[in-house]
């Protein structure tokens, strides 16, 4: 694997850390700014919405410059947002810093996926994408617990300063290791938008929303589920989330290894397995050891869908993949927000802390149905171009 993938993985590590570490630092931040925990939760919501909005917006702007330069600009924006969060004298400015940092998230992973895929041979694309996403999964194993520890020991502002420093390292790595390539000829907004006329691109994004949404329906409420139902202590929740991160790491490796060989069968297996495991979680949540094993499996099966779904979008948006790739990253966050909202509804309705697991199971099962439908459509129309003819939008690289 090219060293350039390491630079992308470092950037992904920083982004993953800042996205998830906020959950462990909410009490300290709320106390510092004298706001309630629900109000501090806007720092999570604002970040997710920033990803959804920033992914297409900045990617569209990025069609005017080379992908390497755009990745460097995105990491600069990420550093700026985290520095603003670290220094913010008011809650409003802290929220602004979170949104600024989040704007870089979707475009970085979207453009980074395209760059990673172009660095290797066609049969190794999913593995290259998975290598970049390894930074995100390792962030949940190392970055988030370490950032939480630093924040609780010496102050949450230090955590965001450290994350900003990680962004600087990622920026320098991209500048040094990612090869300079000119802006792809014919890369225009119209051509990028044409990719969305392909129903396979839209189906892949819908699978992303529903499949990964199934994961977050359960994980969003894992803390009360584990303390109130399984009987774990509050302190054990951090390590259960680390276990979830380990599952994500293993699932990412699995997805990257097999997506290049059997993409659709892999999606059938992982989405079907995810639906089954989430349904069983309503039972296993009552037993400590079984609950811990289930959390690991949810992370593994959920993240095993990421490389194949991202690769499918790239394949189906052939010739103009950048915007579609970035929007698919936004789709992950849209699924997170949708699933968290639905999970909150069933809890508020009095169905208990395990009820979001059923929501997740239904979402994952719906994603599996879409995968089967997508494959059926593809068999009927095996040859379909997702963008304008080659004369209008030339293919920037060999695929």
CSV table of C-alpha atoms in Angstrom, one decimal:
chain,number,residue,atom,x,y,z
A,1,UNK,CA,0.0,0.0,0.0
A,2,UNK,CA,1.3,3.5,-0.9
A,3,UNK,CA,2.5,5.7,2.0
A,4,UNK,CA,0.0,8.3,0.8
A,5,UNK,CA,-2.7,6.1,2.4
A,6,UNK,CA,-1.0,6.5,5.7
A,7,UNK,CA,-1.3,10.3,5.5
A,8,UNK,CA,-5.0,9.9,4.7
A,9,UNK,CA,-5.4,7.5,7.6
A,10,UNK,CA,-3.8,10.1,10.0
A,11,UNK,CA,-6.3,12.7,8.8
A,12,UNK,CA,-9.1,10.2,9.3
A,13,UNK,CA,-7.9,9.4,12.8
A,14,UNK,CA,-8.1,13.1,13.8
A,15,UNK,CA,-11.5,13.5,12.3
A,16,UNK,CA,-12.8,10.3,14.0
A,17,UNK,CA,-11.4,11.4,17.3
A,18,UNK,CA,-13.0,14.9,17.2
A,19,UNK,CA,-16.4,13.4,16.1
A,20,UNK,CA,-16.8,10.9,18.9
A,21,UNK,CA,-14.7,12.3,21.8
A,22,UNK,CA,-17.3,15.0,22.4
A,23,UNK,CA,-19.7,12.4,23.8
A,24,UNK,CA,-17.3,11.6,26.7
A,25,UNK,CA,-16.7,15.2,27.5
A,26,UNK,CA,-20.2,16.6,27.5
A,27,UNK,CA,-20.5,16.9,31.3
A,28,UNK,CA,-17.3,18.9,31.6
A,29,UNK,CA,-18.2,21.2,28.7
A,30,UNK,CA,-21.7,21.7,30.0
A,31,UNK,CA,-20.4,22.6,33.4
A,32,UNK,CA,-17.8,25.0,32.0
A,33,UNK,CA,-20.4,26.9,30.0
A,34,UNK,CA,-23.2,26.5,32.6
A,35,UNK,CA,-25.6,24.9,30.1
A,36,UNK,CA,-27.6,21.7,30.5
A,37,UNK,CA,-26.5,18.3,29.2
A,38,UNK,CA,-29.3,18.3,26.5
A,39,UNK,CA,-28.1,21.8,25.4
A,40,UNK,CA,-24.5,20.6,25.2
A,41,UNK,CA,-25.8,17.7,23.1
A,42,UNK,CA,-26.2,20.3,20.3
A,43,UNK,CA,-22.4,20.0,19.9
A,44,UNK,CA,-23.1,16.4,18.6
A,45,UNK,CA,-26.2,17.4,16.5
A,46,UNK,CA,-24.5,20.4,15.0
A,47,UNK,CA,-21.5,18.3,14.0
A,48,UNK,CA,-23.7,15.7,12.3
A,49,UNK,CA,-25.6,18.4,10.4
A,50,UNK,CA,-22.4,20.1,9.4
A,51,UNK,CA,-21.2,16.9,7.8
A,52,UNK,CA,-24.4,16.5,5.8
A,53,UNK,CA,-24.3,20.1,4.5
A,54,UNK,CA,-20.5,20.3,4.1
A,55,UNK,CA,-20.0,17.1,2.1
A,56,UNK,CA,-21.7,18.3,-1.1
A,57,UNK,CA,-21.0,22.0,-0.6
A,58,UNK,CA,-17.2,21.8,-0.3
A,59,UNK,CA,-16.9,19.0,-2.8
A,60,UNK,CA,-18.7,21.1,-5.4
A,61,UNK,CA,-16.2,24.0,-4.6
A,62,UNK,CA,-13.4,21.5,-4.8
A,63,UNK,CA,-14.1,20.7,-8.4
A,64,UNK,CA,-12.1,23.8,-9.3
A,65,UNK,CA,-8.9,22.7,-7.7
A,66,UNK,CA,-6.8,19.5,-7.6
A,67,UNK,CA,-7.8,16.8,-5.2
A,68,UNK,CA,-4.5,17.0,-3.3
A,69,UNK,CA,-4.9,20.7,-2.8
A,70,UNK,CA,-8.5,20.3,-1.7
A,71,UNK,CA,-7.5,17.6,0.9
A,72,UNK,CA,-5.0,20.1,2.3
A,73,UNK,CA,-7.5,22.9,2.4
A,74,UNK,CA,-10.0,20.6,4.2
A,75,UNK,CA,-7.4,19.6,6.8
A,76,UNK,CA,-6.7,23.3,7.3
A,77,UNK,CA,-10.4,23.9,7.9
A,78,UNK,CA,-10.4,21.0,10.3
A,79,UNK,CA,-7.5,22.4,12.3
A,80,UNK,CA,-9.2,25.9,12.4
A,81,UNK,CA,-12.4,24.4,13.7
A,82,UNK,CA,-10.7,22.5,16.5
A,83,UNK,CA,-8.6,25.4,17.6
A,84,UNK,CA,-11.7,27.6,17.7
A,85,UNK,CA,-13.4,24.9,19.9
A,86,UNK,CA,-10.3,24.8,22.2
A,87,UNK,CA,-10.2,28.5,22.7
A,88,UNK,CA,-13.9,29.4,22.5
A,89,UNK,CA,-14.9,31.8,25.4
A,90,UNK,CA,-18.6,31.1,24.9
A,91,UNK,CA,-20.8,28.1,24.1
A,92,UNK,CA,-21.9,29.7,20.8
A,93,UNK,CA,-18.4,30.0,19.6
A,94,UNK,CA,-17.7,26.4,20.7
A,95,UNK,CA,-20.7,25.2,18.6
A,96,UNK,CA,-19.3,27.3,15.7
A,97,UNK,CA,-16.0,25.6,16.0
A,98,UNK,CA,-17.7,22.2,16.0
A,99,UNK,CA,-19.6,23.1,12.8
A,100,UNK,CA,-16.5,24.5,11.1
A,101,UNK,CA,-14.6,21.3,11.8
A,102,UNK,CA,-17.5,19.1,10.6
A,103,UNK,CA,-17.7,20.8,7.3
A,104,UNK,CA,-14.4,19.2,6.4
A,105,UNK,CA,-15.5,15.7,7.4
A,106,UNK,CA,-17.7,14.5,4.5
A,107,UNK,CA,-15.5,16.0,1.8
A,108,UNK,CA,-12.3,14.7,3.3
A,109,UNK,CA,-13.6,11.1,3.3
A,110,UNK,CA,-15.4,11.5,0.0
A,111,UNK,CA,-12.4,13.0,-1.9
A,112,UNK,CA,-10.0,10.8,0.1
A,113,UNK,CA,-11.9,7.7,-1.0
A,114,UNK,CA,-11.4,8.7,-4.7
A,115,UNK,CA,-7.7,9.5,-4.2
A,116,UNK,CA,-7.2,6.2,-2.3
A,117,UNK,CA,-8.8,4.2,-5.0
A,118,UNK,CA,-6.7,5.9,-7.7
A,119,UNK,CA,-3.5,5.0,-5.9
A,120,UNK,CA,-3.8,1.3,-6.4
A,121,UNK,CA,-4.8,-1.2,-9.0
A,122,UNK,CA,-8.5,-1.6,-9.8
A,123,UNK,CA,-8.8,-4.9,-8.0
A,124,UNK,CA,-7.4,-3.3,-4.8
A,125,UNK,CA,-9.7,-0.3,-4.6
A,126,UNK,CA,-11.8,-1.4,-1.6
A,127,UNK,CA,-8.7,-2.4,0.3
A,128,UNK,CA,-7.3,1.1,-0.2
A,129,UNK,CA,-10.5,2.8,0.9
A,130,UNK,CA,-10.5,0.5,4.0
A,131,UNK,CA,-6.9,1.5,4.8
A,132,UNK,CA,-7.9,5.1,4.9
A,133,UNK,CA,-11.0,4.3,7.1
A,134,UNK,CA,-8.7,2.4,9.4
A,135,UNK,CA,-7.8,5.8,10.9
A,136,UNK,CA,-11.5,6.4,11.8
A,137,UNK,CA,-11.8,3.0,13.4
A,138,UNK,CA,-8.6,3.2,15.4
A,139,UNK,CA,-9.8,6.6,16.6
A,140,UNK,CA,-12.6,4.8,18.5
A,141,UNK,CA,-10.1,2.4,20.1
A,142,UNK,CA,-7.3,4.8,20.9
A,143,UNK,CA,-8.2,8.4,20.2
A,144,UNK,CA,-11.6,8.7,21.9
A,145,UNK,CA,-10.7,7.1,25.2
A,146,UNK,CA,-7.3,8.9,25.3
A,147,UNK,CA,-9.0,12.2,24.4
A,148,UNK,CA,-11.6,11.6,27.1
A,149,UNK,CA,-8.9,10.8,29.7
A,150,UNK,CA,-6.9,14.0,28.8
A,151,UNK,CA,-10.1,16.1,28.9
A,152,UNK,CA,-11.1,14.8,32.3
A,153,UNK,CA,-7.5,15.0,33.7
A,154,UNK,CA,-6.3,18.4,32.4
A,155,UNK,CA,-9.3,20.0,30.8
A,156,UNK,CA,-11.4,19.4,27.7
A,157,UNK,CA,-9.8,22.4,25.9
A,158,UNK,CA,-6.5,20.4,25.8
A,159,UNK,CA,-8.2,17.6,24.1
A,160,UNK,CA,-9.3,19.8,21.2
A,161,UNK,CA,-5.8,21.4,21.0
A,162,UNK,CA,-4.3,17.9,20.7
A,163,UNK,CA,-6.8,17.0,18.0
A,164,UNK,CA,-5.9,20.2,16.1
A,165,UNK,CA,-2.2,19.1,16.3
A,166,UNK,CA,-3.2,15.8,14.8
A,167,UNK,CA,-4.8,17.7,11.9
A,168,UNK,CA,-1.5,19.6,11.3
A,169,UNK,CA,0.3,16.3,11.1
A,170,UNK,CA,-2.3,15.0,8.6
A,171,UNK,CA,-2.0,18.2,6.6
A,172,UNK,CA,1.8,17.9,6.4
A,173,UNK,CA,1.6,14.2,5.5
A,174,UNK,CA,-0.8,14.9,2.7
A,175,UNK,CA,1.5,17.7,1.4
A,176,UNK,CA,4.5,15.4,1.5
A,177,UNK,CA,3.1,12.0,0.5
A,178,UNK,CA,0.0,12.3,-1.6
A,179,UNK,CA,1.1,12.7,-5.3
A,180,UNK,CA,0.3,15.9,-7.0
A,181,UNK,CA,-2.3,15.4,-9.8
A,182,UNK,CA,-3.9,18.0,-11.9
A,183,UNK,CA,-7.6,18.7,-11.7
A,184,UNK,CA,-9.3,16.0,-13.8
A,185,UNK,CA,-10.1,17.3,-17.2
A,186,UNK,CA,-13.8,17.6,-17.8
A,187,UNK,CA,-14.6,17.6,-14.0
A,188,UNK,CA,-17.5,19.9,-13.9
A,189,UNK,CA,-20.4,20.3,-11.5
A,190,UNK,CA,-22.9,19.2,-14.2
A,191,UNK,CA,-21.0,16.0,-14.8
A,192,UNK,CA,-20.8,15.3,-11.0
A,193,UNK,CA,-24.5,15.8,-10.7
A,194,UNK,CA,-25.2,13.5,-13.6
A,195,UNK,CA,-24.1,10.6,-11.4
A,196,UNK,CA,-27.2,11.0,-9.3
A,197,UNK,CA,-29.3,10.0,-12.4
A,198,UNK,CA,-28.1,6.5,-11.9
A,199,UNK,CA,-30.6,4.7,-9.6
A,200,UNK,CA,-27.8,2.4,-8.5
A,201,UNK,CA,-26.0,5.4,-6.9
A,202,UNK,CA,-29.2,6.4,-5.1
A,203,UNK,CA,-29.8,2.8,-3.9
A,204,UNK,CA,-26.3,2.5,-2.6
A,205,UNK,CA,-26.8,5.8,-0.6
A,206,UNK,CA,-30.1,4.6,0.7
A,207,UNK,CA,-28.4,1.4,1.9
A,208,UNK,CA,-25.8,3.5,3.6
A,209,UNK,CA,-28.5,5.6,5.5
A,210,UNK,CA,-30.5,2.5,6.6
A,211,UNK,CA,-27.6,0.1,7.2
A,212,UNK,CA,-25.4,2.3,9.3
A,213,UNK,CA,-28.5,3.9,10.8
A,214,UNK,CA,-29.2,0.5,12.2
A,215,UNK,CA,-25.9,0.5,14.1
A,216,UNK,CA,-26.5,4.0,15.6
A,217,UNK,CA,-30.0,3.2,16.6
A,218,UNK,CA,-28.5,0.9,19.2
A,219,UNK,CA,-25.2,2.5,20.0
A,220,UNK,CA,-26.6,6.0,20.6
A,221,UNK,CA,-28.4,4.6,23.7
A,222,UNK,CA,-25.9,2.0,24.7
A,223,UNK,CA,-24.9,3.8,27.9
A,224,UNK,CA,-28.4,3.7,29.6
A,225,UNK,CA,-29.0,0.3,28.1
A,226,UNK,CA,-25.8,-1.1,29.6
A,227,UNK,CA,-26.2,0.6,33.0
A,228,UNK,CA,-29.9,0.2,33.5
A,229,UNK,CA,-30.5,-3.2,31.8
A,230,UNK,CA,-27.2,-5.1,31.7
A,231,UNK,CA,-26.1,-3.8,35.1
A,232,UNK,CA,-22.7,-2.3,34.2
A,233,UNK,CA,-21.3,0.6,36.1
A,234,UNK,CA,-21.0,4.0,34.5
A,235,UNK,CA,-17.2,3.7,34.2
A,236,UNK,CA,-17.5,0.5,32.2
A,237,UNK,CA,-19.4,2.2,29.4
A,238,UNK,CA,-16.1,3.8,28.1
A,239,UNK,CA,-14.5,0.3,27.7
A,240,UNK,CA,-17.7,-1.1,26.1
A,241,UNK,CA,-17.4,1.7,23.5
A,242,UNK,CA,-13.7,0.7,23.0
A,243,UNK,CA,-15.0,-2.8,22.4
A,244,UNK,CA,-17.4,-1.3,19.8
A,245,UNK,CA,-14.4,0.4,18.2
A,246,UNK,CA,-12.5,-2.9,18.1
A,247,UNK,CA,-15.4,-4.3,16.3
A,248,UNK,CA,-15.4,-1.4,13.8
A,249,UNK,CA,-11.7,-2.0,13.2
A,250,UNK,CA,-12.2,-5.7,12.5
A,251,UNK,CA,-15.2,-5.1,10.3
A,252,UNK,CA,-13.4,-2.5,8.3
A,253,UNK,CA,-10.6,-5.0,7.6
A,254,UNK,CA,-13.2,-7.6,6.6
A,255,UNK,CA,-15.0,-5.2,4.3
A,256,UNK,CA,-11.8,-4.1,2.7
A,257,UNK,CA,-10.6,-7.7,2.2
A,258,UNK,CA,-13.7,-9.1,0.6
A,259,UNK,CA,-15.4,-6.2,-1.1
A,260,UNK,CA,-13.0,-6.4,-4.1
A,261,UNK,CA,-13.8,-10.1,-4.5
A,262,UNK,CA,-17.5,-10.4,-3.8
A,263,UNK,CA,-19.1,-7.0,-3.1
A,264,UNK,CA,-22.8,-7.8,-3.2
A,265,UNK,CA,-22.6,-11.2,-1.4
A,266,UNK,CA,-20.6,-9.4,1.3
A,267,UNK,CA,-23.4,-6.8,1.7
A,268,UNK,CA,-26.0,-9.5,1.9
A,269,UNK,CA,-24.1,-11.3,4.6
A,270,UNK,CA,-23.2,-8.2,6.7
A,271,UNK,CA,-26.6,-6.5,6.4
A,272,UNK,CA,-28.5,-9.7,7.2
A,273,UNK,CA,-26.1,-10.5,10.1
A,274,UNK,CA,-26.5,-7.0,11.4
A,275,UNK,CA,-30.3,-7.2,11.4
A,276,UNK,CA,-30.2,-10.6,13.2
A,277,UNK,CA,-27.6,-9.4,15.8
A,278,UNK,CA,-29.5,-6.2,16.5
A,279,UNK,CA,-32.8,-8.2,17.0
A,280,UNK,CA,-30.9,-10.5,19.4
A,281,UNK,CA,-29.5,-7.5,21.3
A,282,UNK,CA,-32.9,-7.0,22.9
A,283,UNK,CA,-32.3,-10.3,24.7
A,284,UNK,CA,-28.5,-10.3,25.1
A,285,UNK,CA,-28.7,-6.8,26.6
A,286,UNK,CA,-29.9,-8.4,29.9
A,287,UNK,CA,-26.6,-10.4,30.3
A,288,UNK,CA,-23.3,-8.7,30.7
A,289,UNK,CA,-21.0,-11.0,28.8
A,290,UNK,CA,-23.5,-11.6,26.0
A,291,UNK,CA,-24.1,-7.8,25.8
A,292,UNK,CA,-20.4,-7.1,25.4
A,293,UNK,CA,-20.1,-9.7,22.7
A,294,UNK,CA,-23.1,-8.3,20.9
A,295,UNK,CA,-21.6,-4.7,21.0
A,296,UNK,CA,-18.4,-6.1,19.3
A,297,UNK,CA,-20.5,-7.8,16.6
A,298,UNK,CA,-22.6,-4.7,16.0
A,299,UNK,CA,-19.4,-2.7,15.4
A,300,UNK,CA,-17.9,-5.4,13.2
A,301,UNK,CA,-20.9,-6.1,11.0
A,302,UNK,CA,-21.9,-2.4,10.8
A,303,UNK,CA,-18.5,-1.2,9.6
A,304,UNK,CA,-17.9,-4.1,7.3
A,305,UNK,CA,-20.5,-2.4,5.1
A,306,UNK,CA,-18.5,0.8,4.8
A,307,UNK,CA,-15.8,-0.2,2.2
A,308,UNK,CA,-18.2,-2.1,-0.1
A,309,UNK,CA,-20.9,0.7,0.0
A,310,UNK,CA,-18.3,3.4,-0.7
A,311,UNK,CA,-16.8,1.3,-3.5
A,312,UNK,CA,-20.2,0.7,-5.0
A,313,UNK,CA,-20.9,4.4,-5.1
A,314,UNK,CA,-17.5,5.0,-6.8
A,315,UNK,CA,-18.1,2.2,-9.3
A,316,UNK,CA,-21.6,3.3,-10.2
A,317,UNK,CA,-20.7,7.0,-10.4
A,318,UNK,CA,-18.0,6.0,-12.9
A,319,UNK,CA,-16.3,9.0,-14.5
A,320,UNK,CA,-17.6,11.6,-12.0
A,321,UNK,CA,-17.3,10.0,-8.6
A,322,UNK,CA,-16.2,12.8,-6.3
A,323,UNK,CA,-19.4,14.4,-5.3
A,324,UNK,CA,-21.3,11.1,-5.1
A,325,UNK,CA,-18.6,9.7,-2.8
A,326,UNK,CA,-18.7,12.8,-0.5
A,327,UNK,CA,-22.5,12.7,-0.4
A,328,UNK,CA,-22.4,9.1,0.6
A,329,UNK,CA,-20.3,10.1,3.6
A,330,UNK,CA,-23.0,12.5,4.5
A,331,UNK,CA,-25.5,9.7,4.2
A,332,UNK,CA,-23.7,7.8,7.0
A,333,UNK,CA,-24.3,10.8,9.3
A,334,UNK,CA,-27.9,11.3,8.0
A,335,UNK,CA,-28.5,7.7,9.0
A,336,UNK,CA,-27.0,8.3,12.4
A,337,UNK,CA,-29.3,11.3,13.0
A,338,UNK,CA,-32.4,9.5,11.7
A,339,UNK,CA,-31.7,6.4,13.8
A,340,UNK,CA,-31.0,8.3,17.0
A,341,UNK,CA,-34.2,10.2,16.6
A,342,UNK,CA,-36.3,7.0,16.0
A,343,UNK,CA,-34.6,5.3,18.9
A,344,UNK,CA,-35.5,8.3,21.1
A,345,UNK,CA,-39.1,8.1,20.0
A,346,UNK,CA,-39.6,4.4,21.0
A,347,UNK,CA,-37.9,5.0,24.4
A,348,UNK,CA,-40.1,8.0,25.0
A,349,UNK,CA,-43.1,5.9,24.1
A,350,UNK,CA,-42.3,3.6,27.0
A,351,UNK,CA,-40.9,0.6,25.2
A,352,UNK,CA,-37.7,0.6,27.3
A,353,UNK,CA,-34.0,1.1,26.6
A,354,UNK,CA,-33.7,-2.1,24.5
A,355,UNK,CA,-36.4,-1.0,22.0
A,356,UNK,CA,-33.9,1.0,19.8
A,357,UNK,CA,-32.4,-2.4,19.0
A,358,UNK,CA,-35.6,-3.4,17.2
A,359,UNK,CA,-35.5,-0.1,15.3
A,360,UNK,CA,-31.9,-0.9,14.2
A,361,UNK,CA,-32.9,-4.4,13.2
A,362,UNK,CA,-35.7,-3.1,11.0
A,363,UNK,CA,-33.4,-0.5,9.4
A,364,UNK,CA,-30.7,-3.0,8.6
A,365,UNK,CA,-33.3,-5.5,7.2
A,366,UNK,CA,-34.6,-2.7,5.0
A,367,UNK,CA,-31.1,-2.0,3.7
A,368,UNK,CA,-30.8,-5.7,2.9
A,369,UNK,CA,-34.0,-5.6,0.8
A,370,UNK,CA,-32.5,-2.6,-1.1
A,371,UNK,CA,-29.3,-4.5,-1.7
A,372,UNK,CA,-31.2,-7.5,-3.2
A,373,UNK,CA,-33.3,-5.1,-5.3
A,374,UNK,CA,-30.2,-3.3,-6.5
A,375,UNK,CA,-28.6,-6.5,-7.6
A,376,UNK,CA,-31.8,-7.6,-9.4
A,377,UNK,CA,-31.9,-4.3,-11.3
A,378,UNK,CA,-28.2,-4.7,-12.2
A,379,UNK,CA,-28.8,-8.1,-13.6
A,380,UNK,CA,-31.5,-6.7,-15.9
A,381,UNK,CA,-29.3,-3.9,-17.1
A,382,UNK,CA,-25.7,-5.1,-16.9
A,383,UNK,CA,-24.4,-2.2,-18.9
A,384,UNK,CA,-25.4,1.2,-17.7
A,385,UNK,CA,-23.4,4.5,-17.7
A,386,UNK,CA,-24.1,6.7,-14.6
A,387,UNK,CA,-22.9,9.9,-16.1
A,388,UNK,CA,-22.9,11.8,-19.4
A,389,UNK,CA,-21.2,10.3,-22.4
A,390,UNK,CA,-17.4,10.1,-22.3
A,391,UNK,CA,-17.2,13.0,-24.8
A,392,UNK,CA,-18.9,15.3,-22.3
A,393,UNK,CA,-17.3,14.1,-19.1
A,394,UNK,CA,-14.0,12.3,-19.8
A,395,UNK,CA,-12.9,9.7,-17.3
A,396,UNK,CA,-10.1,11.2,-15.2
A,397,UNK,CA,-8.4,8.0,-14.4
A,398,UNK,CA,-8.4,4.4,-15.5
A,399,UNK,CA,-11.0,2.2,-13.8
